[in-house]
PDB file of C-alpha atoms in Angstrom:
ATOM      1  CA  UNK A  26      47.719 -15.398 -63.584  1.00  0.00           C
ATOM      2  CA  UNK A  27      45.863 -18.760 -62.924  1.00  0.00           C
ATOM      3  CA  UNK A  28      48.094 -18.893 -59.945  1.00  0.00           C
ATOM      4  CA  UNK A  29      46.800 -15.536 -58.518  1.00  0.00           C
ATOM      5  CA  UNK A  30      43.166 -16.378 -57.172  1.00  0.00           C
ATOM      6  CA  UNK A  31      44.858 -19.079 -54.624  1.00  0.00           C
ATOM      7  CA  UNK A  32      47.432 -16.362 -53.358  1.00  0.00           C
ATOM      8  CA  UNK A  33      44.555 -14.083 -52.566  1.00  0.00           C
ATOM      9  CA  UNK A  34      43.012 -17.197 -50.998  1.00  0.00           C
ATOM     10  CA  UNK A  35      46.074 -17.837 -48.843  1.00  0.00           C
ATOM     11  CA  UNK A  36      46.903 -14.422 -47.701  1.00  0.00           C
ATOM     12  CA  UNK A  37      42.766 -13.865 -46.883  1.00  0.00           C
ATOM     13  CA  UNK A  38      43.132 -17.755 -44.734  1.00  0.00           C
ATOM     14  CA  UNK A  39      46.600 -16.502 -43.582  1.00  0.00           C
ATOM     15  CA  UNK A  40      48.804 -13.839 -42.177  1.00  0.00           C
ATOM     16  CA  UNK A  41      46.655 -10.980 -43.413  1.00  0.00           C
ATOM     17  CA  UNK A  42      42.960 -10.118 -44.751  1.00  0.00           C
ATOM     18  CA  UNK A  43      43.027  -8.535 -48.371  1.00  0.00           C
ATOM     19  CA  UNK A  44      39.434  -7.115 -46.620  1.00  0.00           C
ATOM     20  CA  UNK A  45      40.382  -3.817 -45.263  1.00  0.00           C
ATOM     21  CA  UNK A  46      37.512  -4.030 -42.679  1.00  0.00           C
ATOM     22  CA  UNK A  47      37.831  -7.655 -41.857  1.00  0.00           C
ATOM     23  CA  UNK A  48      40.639  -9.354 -39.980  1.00  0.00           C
ATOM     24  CA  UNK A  49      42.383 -12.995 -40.018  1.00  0.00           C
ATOM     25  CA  UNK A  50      42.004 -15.317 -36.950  1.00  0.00           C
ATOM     26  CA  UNK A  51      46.242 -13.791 -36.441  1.00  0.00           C
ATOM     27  CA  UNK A  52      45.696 -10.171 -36.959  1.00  0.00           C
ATOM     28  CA  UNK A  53      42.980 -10.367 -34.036  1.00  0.00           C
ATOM     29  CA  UNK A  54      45.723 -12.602 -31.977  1.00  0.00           C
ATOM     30  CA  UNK A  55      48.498 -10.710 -32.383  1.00  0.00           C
ATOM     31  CA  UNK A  56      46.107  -7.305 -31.909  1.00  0.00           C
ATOM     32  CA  UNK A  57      45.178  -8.623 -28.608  1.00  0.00           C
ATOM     33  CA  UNK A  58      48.654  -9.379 -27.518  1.00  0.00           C
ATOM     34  CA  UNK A  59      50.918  -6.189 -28.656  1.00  0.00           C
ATOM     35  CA  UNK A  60      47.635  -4.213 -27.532  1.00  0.00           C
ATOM     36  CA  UNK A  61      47.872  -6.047 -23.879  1.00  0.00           C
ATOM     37  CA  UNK A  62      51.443  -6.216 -23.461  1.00  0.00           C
ATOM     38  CA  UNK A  63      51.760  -1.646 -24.335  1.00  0.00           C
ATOM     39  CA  UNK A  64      48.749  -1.411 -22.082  1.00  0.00           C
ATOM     40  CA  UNK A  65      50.415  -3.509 -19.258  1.00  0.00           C
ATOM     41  CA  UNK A  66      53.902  -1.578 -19.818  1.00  0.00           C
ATOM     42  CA  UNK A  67      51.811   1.633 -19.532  1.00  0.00           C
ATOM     43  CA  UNK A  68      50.103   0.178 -16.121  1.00  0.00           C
ATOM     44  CA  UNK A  69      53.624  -0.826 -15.036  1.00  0.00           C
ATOM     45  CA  UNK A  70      54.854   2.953 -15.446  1.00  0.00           C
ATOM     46  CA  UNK A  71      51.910   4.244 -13.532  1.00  0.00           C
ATOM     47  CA  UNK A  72      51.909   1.433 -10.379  1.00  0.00           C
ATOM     48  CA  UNK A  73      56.224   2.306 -10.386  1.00  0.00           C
ATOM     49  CA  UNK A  74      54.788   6.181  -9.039  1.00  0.00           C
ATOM     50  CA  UNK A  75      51.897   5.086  -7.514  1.00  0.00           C
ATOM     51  CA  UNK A  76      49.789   6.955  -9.942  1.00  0.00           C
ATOM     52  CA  UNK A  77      46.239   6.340 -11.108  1.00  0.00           C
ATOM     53  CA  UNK A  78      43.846   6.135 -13.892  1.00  0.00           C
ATOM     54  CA  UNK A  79      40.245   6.047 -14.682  1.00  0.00           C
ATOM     55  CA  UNK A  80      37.818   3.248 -15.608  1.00  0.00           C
ATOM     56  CA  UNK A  81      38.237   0.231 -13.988  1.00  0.00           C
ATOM     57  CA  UNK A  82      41.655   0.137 -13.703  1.00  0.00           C
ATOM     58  CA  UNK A  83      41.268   3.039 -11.634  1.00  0.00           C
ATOM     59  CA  UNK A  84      39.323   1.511  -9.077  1.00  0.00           C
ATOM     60  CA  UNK A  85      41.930  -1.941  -9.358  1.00  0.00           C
ATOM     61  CA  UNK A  86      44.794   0.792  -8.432  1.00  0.00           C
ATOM     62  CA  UNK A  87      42.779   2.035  -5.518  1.00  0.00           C
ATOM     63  CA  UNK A  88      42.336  -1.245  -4.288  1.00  0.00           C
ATOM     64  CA  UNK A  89      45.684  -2.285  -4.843  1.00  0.00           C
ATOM     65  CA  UNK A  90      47.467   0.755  -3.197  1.00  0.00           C
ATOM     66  CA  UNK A  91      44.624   0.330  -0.225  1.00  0.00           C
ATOM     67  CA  UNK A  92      45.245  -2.939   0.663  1.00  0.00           C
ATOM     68  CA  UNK A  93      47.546  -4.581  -1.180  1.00  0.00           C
ATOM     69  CA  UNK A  94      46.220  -6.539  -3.013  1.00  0.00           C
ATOM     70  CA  UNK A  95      47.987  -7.549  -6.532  1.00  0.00           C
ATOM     71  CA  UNK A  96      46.993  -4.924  -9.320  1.00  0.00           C
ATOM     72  CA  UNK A  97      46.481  -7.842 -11.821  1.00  0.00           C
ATOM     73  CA  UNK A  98      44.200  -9.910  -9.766  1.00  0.00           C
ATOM     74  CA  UNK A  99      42.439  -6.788  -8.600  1.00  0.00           C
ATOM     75  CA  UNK A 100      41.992  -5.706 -12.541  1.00  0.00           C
ATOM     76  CA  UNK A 101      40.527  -8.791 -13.308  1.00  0.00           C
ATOM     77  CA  UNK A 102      38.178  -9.199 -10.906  1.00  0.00           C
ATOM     78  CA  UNK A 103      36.927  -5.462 -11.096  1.00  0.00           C
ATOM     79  CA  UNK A 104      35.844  -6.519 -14.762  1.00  0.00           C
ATOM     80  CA  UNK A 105      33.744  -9.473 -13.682  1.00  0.00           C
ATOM     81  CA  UNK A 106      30.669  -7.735 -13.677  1.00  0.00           C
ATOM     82  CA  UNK A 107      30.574  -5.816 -17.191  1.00  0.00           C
ATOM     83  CA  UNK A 108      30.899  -9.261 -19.147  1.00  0.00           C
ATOM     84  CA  UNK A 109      27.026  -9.799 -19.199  1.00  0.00           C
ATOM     85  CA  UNK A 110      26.510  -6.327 -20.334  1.00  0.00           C
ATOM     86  CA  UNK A 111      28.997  -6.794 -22.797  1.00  0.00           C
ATOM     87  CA  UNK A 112      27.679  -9.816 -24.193  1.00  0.00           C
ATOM     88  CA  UNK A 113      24.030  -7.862 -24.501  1.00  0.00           C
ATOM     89  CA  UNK A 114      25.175  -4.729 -25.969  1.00  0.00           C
ATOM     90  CA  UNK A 115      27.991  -5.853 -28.079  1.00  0.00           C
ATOM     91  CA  UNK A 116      28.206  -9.190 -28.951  1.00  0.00           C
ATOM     92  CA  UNK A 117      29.914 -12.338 -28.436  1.00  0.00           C
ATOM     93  CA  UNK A 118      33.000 -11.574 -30.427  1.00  0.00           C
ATOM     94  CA  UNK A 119      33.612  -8.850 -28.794  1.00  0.00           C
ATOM     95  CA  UNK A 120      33.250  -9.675 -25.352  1.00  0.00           C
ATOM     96  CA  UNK A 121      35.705 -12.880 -25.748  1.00  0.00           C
ATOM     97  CA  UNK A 122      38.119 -10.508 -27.280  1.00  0.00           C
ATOM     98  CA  UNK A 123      37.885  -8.514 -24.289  1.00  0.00           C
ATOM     99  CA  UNK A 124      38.149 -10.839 -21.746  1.00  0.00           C
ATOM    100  CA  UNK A 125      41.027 -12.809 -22.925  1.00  0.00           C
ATOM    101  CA  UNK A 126      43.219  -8.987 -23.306  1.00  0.00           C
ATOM    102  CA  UNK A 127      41.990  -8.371 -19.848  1.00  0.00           C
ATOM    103  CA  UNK A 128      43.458 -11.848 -19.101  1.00  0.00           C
ATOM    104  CA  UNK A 129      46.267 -11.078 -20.597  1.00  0.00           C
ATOM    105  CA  UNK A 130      46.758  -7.635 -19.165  1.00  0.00           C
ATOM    106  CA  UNK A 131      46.421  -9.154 -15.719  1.00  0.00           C
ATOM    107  CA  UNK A 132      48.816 -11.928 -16.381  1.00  0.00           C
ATOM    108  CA  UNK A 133      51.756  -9.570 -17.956  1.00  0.00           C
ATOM    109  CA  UNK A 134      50.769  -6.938 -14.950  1.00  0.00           C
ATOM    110  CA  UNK A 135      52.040  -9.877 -12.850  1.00  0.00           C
ATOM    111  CA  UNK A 136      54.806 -10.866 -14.325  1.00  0.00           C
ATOM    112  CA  UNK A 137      56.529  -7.689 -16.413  1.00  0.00           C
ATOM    113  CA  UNK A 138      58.761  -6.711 -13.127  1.00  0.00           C
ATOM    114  CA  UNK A 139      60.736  -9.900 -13.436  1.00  0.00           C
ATOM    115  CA  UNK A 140      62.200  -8.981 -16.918  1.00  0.00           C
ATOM    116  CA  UNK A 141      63.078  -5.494 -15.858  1.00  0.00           C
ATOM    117  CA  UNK A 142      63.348  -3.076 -13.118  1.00  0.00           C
ATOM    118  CA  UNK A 143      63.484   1.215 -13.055  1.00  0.00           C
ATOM    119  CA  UNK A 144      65.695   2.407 -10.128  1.00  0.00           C
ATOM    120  CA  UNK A 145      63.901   6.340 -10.499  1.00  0.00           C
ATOM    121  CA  UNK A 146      61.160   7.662 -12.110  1.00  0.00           C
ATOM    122  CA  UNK A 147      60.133  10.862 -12.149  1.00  0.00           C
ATOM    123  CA  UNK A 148      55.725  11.018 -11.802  1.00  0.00           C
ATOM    124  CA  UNK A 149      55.527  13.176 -14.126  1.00  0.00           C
ATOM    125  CA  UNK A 150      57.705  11.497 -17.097  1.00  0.00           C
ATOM    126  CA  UNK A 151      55.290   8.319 -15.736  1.00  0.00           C
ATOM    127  CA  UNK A 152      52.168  10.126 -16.129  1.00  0.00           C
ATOM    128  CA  UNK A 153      53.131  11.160 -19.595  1.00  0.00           C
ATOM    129  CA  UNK A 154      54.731   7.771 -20.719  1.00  0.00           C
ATOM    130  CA  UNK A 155      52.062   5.691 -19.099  1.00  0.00           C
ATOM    131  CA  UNK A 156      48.814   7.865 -20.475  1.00  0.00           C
ATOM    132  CA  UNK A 157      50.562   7.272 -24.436  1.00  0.00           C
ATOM    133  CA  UNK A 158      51.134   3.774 -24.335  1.00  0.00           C
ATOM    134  CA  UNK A 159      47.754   2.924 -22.309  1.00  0.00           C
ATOM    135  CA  UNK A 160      46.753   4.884 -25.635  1.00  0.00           C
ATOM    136  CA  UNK A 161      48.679   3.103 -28.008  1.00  0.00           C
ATOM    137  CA  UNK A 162      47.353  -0.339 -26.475  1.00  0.00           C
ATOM    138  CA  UNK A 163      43.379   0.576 -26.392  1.00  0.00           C
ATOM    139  CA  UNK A 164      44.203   1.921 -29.881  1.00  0.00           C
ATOM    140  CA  UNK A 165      45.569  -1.525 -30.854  1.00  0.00           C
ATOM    141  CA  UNK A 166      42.344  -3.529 -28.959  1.00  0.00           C
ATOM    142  CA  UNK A 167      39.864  -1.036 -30.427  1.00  0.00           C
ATOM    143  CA  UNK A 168      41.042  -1.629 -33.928  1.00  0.00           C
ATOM    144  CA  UNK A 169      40.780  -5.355 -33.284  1.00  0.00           C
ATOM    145  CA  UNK A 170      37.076  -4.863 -31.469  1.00  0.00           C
ATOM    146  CA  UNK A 171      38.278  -5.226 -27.933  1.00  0.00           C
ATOM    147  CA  UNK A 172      38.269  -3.085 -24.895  1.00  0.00           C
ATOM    148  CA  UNK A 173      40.027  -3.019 -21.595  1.00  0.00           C
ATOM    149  CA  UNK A 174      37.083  -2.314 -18.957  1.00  0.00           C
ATOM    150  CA  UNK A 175      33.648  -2.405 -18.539  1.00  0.00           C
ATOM    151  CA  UNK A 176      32.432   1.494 -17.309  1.00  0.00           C
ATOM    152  CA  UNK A 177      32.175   2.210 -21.124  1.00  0.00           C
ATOM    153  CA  UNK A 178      29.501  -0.526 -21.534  1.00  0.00           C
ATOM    154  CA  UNK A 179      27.687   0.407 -18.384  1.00  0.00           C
ATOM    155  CA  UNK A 180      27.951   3.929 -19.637  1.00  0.00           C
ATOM    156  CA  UNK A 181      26.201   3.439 -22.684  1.00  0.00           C
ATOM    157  CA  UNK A 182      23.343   0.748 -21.128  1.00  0.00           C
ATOM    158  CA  UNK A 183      22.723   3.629 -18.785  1.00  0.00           C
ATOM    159  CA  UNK A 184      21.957   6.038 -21.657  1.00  0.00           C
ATOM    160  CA  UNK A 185      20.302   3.941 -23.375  1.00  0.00           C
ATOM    161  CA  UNK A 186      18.042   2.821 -20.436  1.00  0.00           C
ATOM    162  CA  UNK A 187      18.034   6.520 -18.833  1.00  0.00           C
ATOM    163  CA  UNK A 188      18.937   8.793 -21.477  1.00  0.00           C
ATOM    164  CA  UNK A 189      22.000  10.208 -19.855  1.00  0.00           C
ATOM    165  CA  UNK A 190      25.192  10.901 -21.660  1.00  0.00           C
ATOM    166  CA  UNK A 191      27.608   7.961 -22.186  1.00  0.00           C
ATOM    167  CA  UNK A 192      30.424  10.582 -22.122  1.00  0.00           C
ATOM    168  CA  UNK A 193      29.231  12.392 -18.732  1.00  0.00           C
ATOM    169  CA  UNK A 194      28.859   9.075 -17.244  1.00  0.00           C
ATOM    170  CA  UNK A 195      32.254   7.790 -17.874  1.00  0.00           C
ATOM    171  CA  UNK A 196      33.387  11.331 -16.925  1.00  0.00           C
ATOM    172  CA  UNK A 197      31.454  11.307 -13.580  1.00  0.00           C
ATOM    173  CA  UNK A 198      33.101   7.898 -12.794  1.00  0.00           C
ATOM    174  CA  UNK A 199      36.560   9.369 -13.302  1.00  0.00           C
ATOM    175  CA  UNK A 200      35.846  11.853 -10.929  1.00  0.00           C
ATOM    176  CA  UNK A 201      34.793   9.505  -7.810  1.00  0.00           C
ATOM    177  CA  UNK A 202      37.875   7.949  -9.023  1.00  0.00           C
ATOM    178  CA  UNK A 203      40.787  10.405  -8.225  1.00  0.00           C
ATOM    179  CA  UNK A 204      38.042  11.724  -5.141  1.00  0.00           C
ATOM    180  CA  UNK A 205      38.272   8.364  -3.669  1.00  0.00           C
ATOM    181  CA  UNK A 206      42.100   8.564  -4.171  1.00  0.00           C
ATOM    182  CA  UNK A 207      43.018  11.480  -2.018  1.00  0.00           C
ATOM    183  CA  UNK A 208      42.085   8.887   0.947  1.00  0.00           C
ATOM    184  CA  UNK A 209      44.623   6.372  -0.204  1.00  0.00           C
ATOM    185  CA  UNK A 210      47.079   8.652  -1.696  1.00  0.00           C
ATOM    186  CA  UNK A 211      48.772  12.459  -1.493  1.00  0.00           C
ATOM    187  CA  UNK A 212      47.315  15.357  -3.267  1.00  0.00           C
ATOM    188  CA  UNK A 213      50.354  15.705  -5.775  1.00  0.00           C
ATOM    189  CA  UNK A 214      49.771  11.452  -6.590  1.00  0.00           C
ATOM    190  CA  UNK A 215      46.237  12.367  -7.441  1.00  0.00           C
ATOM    191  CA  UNK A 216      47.404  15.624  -9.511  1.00  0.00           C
ATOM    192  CA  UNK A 217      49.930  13.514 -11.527  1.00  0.00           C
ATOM    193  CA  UNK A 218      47.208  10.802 -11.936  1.00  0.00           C
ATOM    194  CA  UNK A 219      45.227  13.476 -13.572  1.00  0.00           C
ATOM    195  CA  UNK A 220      47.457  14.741 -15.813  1.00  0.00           C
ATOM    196  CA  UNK A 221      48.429  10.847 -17.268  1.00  0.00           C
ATOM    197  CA  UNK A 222      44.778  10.472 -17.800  1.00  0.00           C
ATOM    198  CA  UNK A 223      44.077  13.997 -19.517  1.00  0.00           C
ATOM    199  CA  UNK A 224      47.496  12.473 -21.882  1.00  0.00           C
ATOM    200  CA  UNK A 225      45.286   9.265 -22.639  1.00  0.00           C
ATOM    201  CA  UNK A 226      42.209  10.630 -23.435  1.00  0.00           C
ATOM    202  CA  UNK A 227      43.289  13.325 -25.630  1.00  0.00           C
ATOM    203  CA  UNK A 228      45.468  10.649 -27.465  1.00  0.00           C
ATOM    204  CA  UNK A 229      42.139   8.348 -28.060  1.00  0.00           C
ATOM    205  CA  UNK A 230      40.513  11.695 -29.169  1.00  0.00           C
ATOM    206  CA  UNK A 231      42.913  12.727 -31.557  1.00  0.00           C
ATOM    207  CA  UNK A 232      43.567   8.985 -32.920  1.00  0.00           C
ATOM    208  CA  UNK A 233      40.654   7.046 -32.691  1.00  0.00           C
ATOM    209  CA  UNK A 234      38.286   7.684 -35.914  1.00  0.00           C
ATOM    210  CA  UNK A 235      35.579   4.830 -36.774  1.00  0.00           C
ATOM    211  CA  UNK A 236      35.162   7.527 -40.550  1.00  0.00           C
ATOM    212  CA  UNK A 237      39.100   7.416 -40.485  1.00  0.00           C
ATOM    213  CA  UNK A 238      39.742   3.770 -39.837  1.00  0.00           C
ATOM    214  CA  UNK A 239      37.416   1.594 -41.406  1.00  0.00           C
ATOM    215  CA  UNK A 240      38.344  -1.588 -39.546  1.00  0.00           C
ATOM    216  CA  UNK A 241      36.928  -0.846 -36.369  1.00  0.00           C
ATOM    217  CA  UNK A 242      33.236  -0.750 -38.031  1.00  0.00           C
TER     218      UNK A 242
END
């Protein structure tokens, strides 16, 4: 028994937090990268088809498919701007979080195809596979207070500052999204697109619970 305050001590310093709604210095490091390197698979599945997404990544596959341009450098520039308004709405912490799994996400983007390569994949089964494990990893950052773009932030500065919806925002965003593809890609790309991010929002929506899981607070 005299032994047992210093074990609670060493596992609180350590591996794990005995705080439910806290987390060690390693649960946010290893957070960041399992949550970077499911998101990056998921972004590999997508850019094997062609396919899209929404957010900023969207708008990084656009630009990528346009011109050229590599996906992870495009990804990580697109974020540039939402830093400040990250730092003002939500914090230091957070924001350095963010920015080192965007790193990260751009860096493994880069890098992923070298370890392994798909002969065929069907858009569909890429859509589906690459909207669930872009969910798993933003389930993995937001548990860890971290994001993977910046539109959310804007979203919610906007509402604040204009009183529009957040949601209808991000949703209107979406939209010039896939509009803007159908000048850079076919119809059926842009239908696929759709249907991997309908997969990844309704897998947020059914998983991610702030009254559920208390250490995103």
């Amino acid at each position: 028994m005299a032994g047992q305050p210093k074990q609670v001590q060493k596992r609180s310093l350590g591996f794990y937090s005995i705080d439910p709604s806290k987390h060690t210095l390693l649960e946010d490091a290893q957070g960041l990268v399992t949550g970077a390197m499911v998101a990056a698979l998921g972004f590999y599945f997508l850019n094997k088809v062609g396919l899209l997404t929404g957010g900023t990544a969207g708008v990084a596959f656009l630009l990528h498919y346009a011109f050229g341009i590599s996906f992870g450098l495009l990804f990580f520039i697109v974020n540039l701007p939402f830093y400040y308004l990250s730092f003002r709405r939500l914090g230091l912490a957070f924001s350095l979080k963010t920015f080192i799994a965007i790193g990260l996400v751009s860096v493994i983007s880069e890098i992923e195809s070298r370890f392994f390569l798909i002969d065929y994949l069907h858009p569909f089964w890429a859509a589906l596979l690459g909207g669930l494990l872009l969910g798993y990893g933003l389930l993995a950052l937001y548990r860890h207070r971290a994001s993977l773009g910046g539109v959310g932030i804007l979203a919610i500065y906007i509402q604040d500052r204009f009183g529009i919806q957040a949601g209808l925002i991000q949703l209107a965003f979406d939209l010039c999204v896939m509009l803007c593809a159908f000048a850079v890609v076919s119809p059926v790309t842009v239908a696929w697109s759709v249907v991997g991010a309908v997969v990844l929002n309704l897998f947020l929506a059914i998983n991610h619970r702030s009254d559920r899981y208390i250490v995103v607070r």
